[in-house]
């Protein structure tokens, strides 16, 4: 059975060698470098303990330094599955989701036809190169000189010129014995609707050959010399060789350079790629006049784990970036991401290189932002979130975007990043721990009195773990209620060390879901353990009638609200006592009596709240008695005497 042209190429594009072999081996993580497609494992063909089996994803070959087994993806399937070549192709096609073609007795004929088309394209490359250096190319050469493209660069990218006139290339190819039908099939000429000879597709344009990953010329791009031309840039029509949405400019050379550089740049057009290459940045490609397609994203990820999209800072560039975000979200996986550079408005890579040189471009590329930042920018830029309704609308949009990410772990990490950005947007300025107390001059407050340092109040260490466990467990049981208290919950300063990551995981998970079961799963994914094991430890949280999955949601909501209020009161009391102790040790006055009494009343009110069954603990009672005793002793008067 013969396969149609391009079938095996597409199959190789859809499957990496390491994906196929990875189902049969365990990779050595110490020696392997997935970003460069350099993978090592114990050989599947002979018994060994060391990792001597090497897979080169970029070249598509494997080799064992122990038994000398070697081959490509088809040979690997043949040898491991004990099948023939066509059976191996069928296995891989099924794995890649491709339909095996029906038997086509004319397949070889098509292959031969495509070889003829490729030969015609090469003749066109030579013709356009010759015209650039002829008299007809004087203006084109002057343009390239103004763009400061060296002769070496022009030769490297095979830049040519299509002279004005209707049949220059057509007549040249016919004169060399090329069939008219081949010229039309290659997209180099178009049939006349006036009964005349076909006319050249490209006229009075600087020409850029477009080659596939194997180096075949499959199309051309042409830049108009006439500033009044309707199309500044024109690509070849789609042909048997050229599929615009499945091709990239500079694909082959950039693939090799990206392997060495460890990254890949995606620019907007031919001239951007050429300018970067002339500056020594060879790992750049460009789509061909259309928005980036899903297939092109697949090609990019085969060359680099995190391609960097360098887009113009104008409105069109921003729109293009946002389209890529929407396209990429459902396709993201661990090890497959995108970063973005939005260039200064009105500048392209060529402008930056001319004004600041290679170092300026390197600095901009080094500052590439992860895709999550662009998603955040799209949803927040130029907007005001001064009402609960606007904040809720933002959360809804973000949840919808994150829901497109299929990988649960990656979705959780995106949620974490969004949560951090959200807290930064809505945070309230608070004094930092250790901030200097401005009420005191000199080097700081005086030391507290001995009687103050010795008091039970000063020495007491309040265990906030039970209360903080109540907050977190209630929020997990009733995510809808947690959203009602979202701002308070975000600002809640959890004090217990092993509860801090649980609190952070809860906030992240709330961005993704309001379903208790899914929220629990999301938190487990982020933490790597079950948060309930932490929250329900002995001496942490006692049996509570309102903290069970089957409890009345309104009672869980009430429990959460009261716990948050009490926690805030506890922290407020601690801050007030801390400030009071500083004052007692320095220049005190009777205002302290009011402050300490107010702190005591707030604490008393929080403990005796009848809205839910909180009980005063022994520690609470001790603290309250110590506070009353301290106020009654009036230590500031003793200080003055």
JSON list of C-alpha atoms in Angstrom, two decimals, residues 474-475 477-486 489 510 514 553-554 556-558 560-561 564:
[
{"chain": "A", "resi": 474, "resn": "UNK", "atom": "CA", "xyz": [-15.96, 25.78, 57.21]},
{"chain": "A", "resi": 475, "resn": "UNK", "atom": "CA", "xyz": [-14.74, 27.40, 53.99]},
{"chain": "A", "resi": 477, "resn": "UNK", "atom": "CA", "xyz": [-17.44, 22.68, 53.39]},
{"chain": "A", "resi": 478, "resn": "UNK", "atom": "CA", "xyz": [-19.24, 25.76, 52.03]},
{"chain": "A", "resi": 479, "resn": "UNK", "atom": "CA", "xyz": [-17.27, 27.35, 49.14]},
{"chain": "A", "resi": 480, "resn": "UNK", "atom": "CA", "xyz": [-20.29, 29.53, 48.27]},
{"chain": "A", "resi": 481, "resn": "UNK", "atom": "CA", "xyz": [-20.14, 31.00, 51.77]},
{"chain": "A", "resi": 482, "resn": "UNK", "atom": "CA", "xyz": [-16.39, 31.44, 51.44]},
{"chain": "A", "resi": 483, "resn": "UNK", "atom": "CA", "xyz": [-17.00, 33.60, 48.38]},
{"chain": "A", "resi": 484, "resn": "UNK", "atom": "CA", "xyz": [-19.30, 35.83, 50.44]},
{"chain": "A", "resi": 485, "resn": "UNK", "atom": "CA", "xyz": [-16.42, 36.40, 52.87]},
{"chain": "A", "resi": 486, "resn": "UNK", "atom": "CA", "xyz": [-13.75, 36.37, 50.13]},
{"chain": "A", "resi": 489, "resn": "UNK", "atom": "CA", "xyz": [-10.74, 35.44, 54.00]},
{"chain": "A", "resi": 510, "resn": "UNK", "atom": "CA", "xyz": [-11.83, 29.00, 45.18]},
{"chain": "A", "resi": 514, "resn": "UNK", "atom": "CA", "xyz": [-17.43, 26.34, 44.10]},
{"chain": "A", "resi": 553, "resn": "UNK", "atom": "CA", "xyz": [-25.29, 25.44, 54.81]},
{"chain": "A", "resi": 554, "resn": "UNK", "atom": "CA", "xyz": [-26.62, 28.51, 56.62]},
{"chain": "A", "resi": 556, "resn": "UNK", "atom": "CA", "xyz": [-21.81, 26.58, 58.24]},
{"chain": "A", "resi": 557, "resn": "UNK", "atom": "CA", "xyz": [-21.92, 30.13, 56.82]},
{"chain": "A", "resi": 558, "resn": "UNK", "atom": "CA", "xyz": [-22.71, 31.52, 60.27]},
{"chain": "A", "resi": 560, "resn": "UNK", "atom": "CA", "xyz": [-17.43, 30.82, 59.19]},
{"chain": "A", "resi": 561, "resn": "UNK", "atom": "CA", "xyz": [-18.49, 34.43, 59.70]},
{"chain": "A", "resi": 564, "resn": "UNK", "atom": "CA", "xyz": [-13.47, 35.13, 61.01]}
]
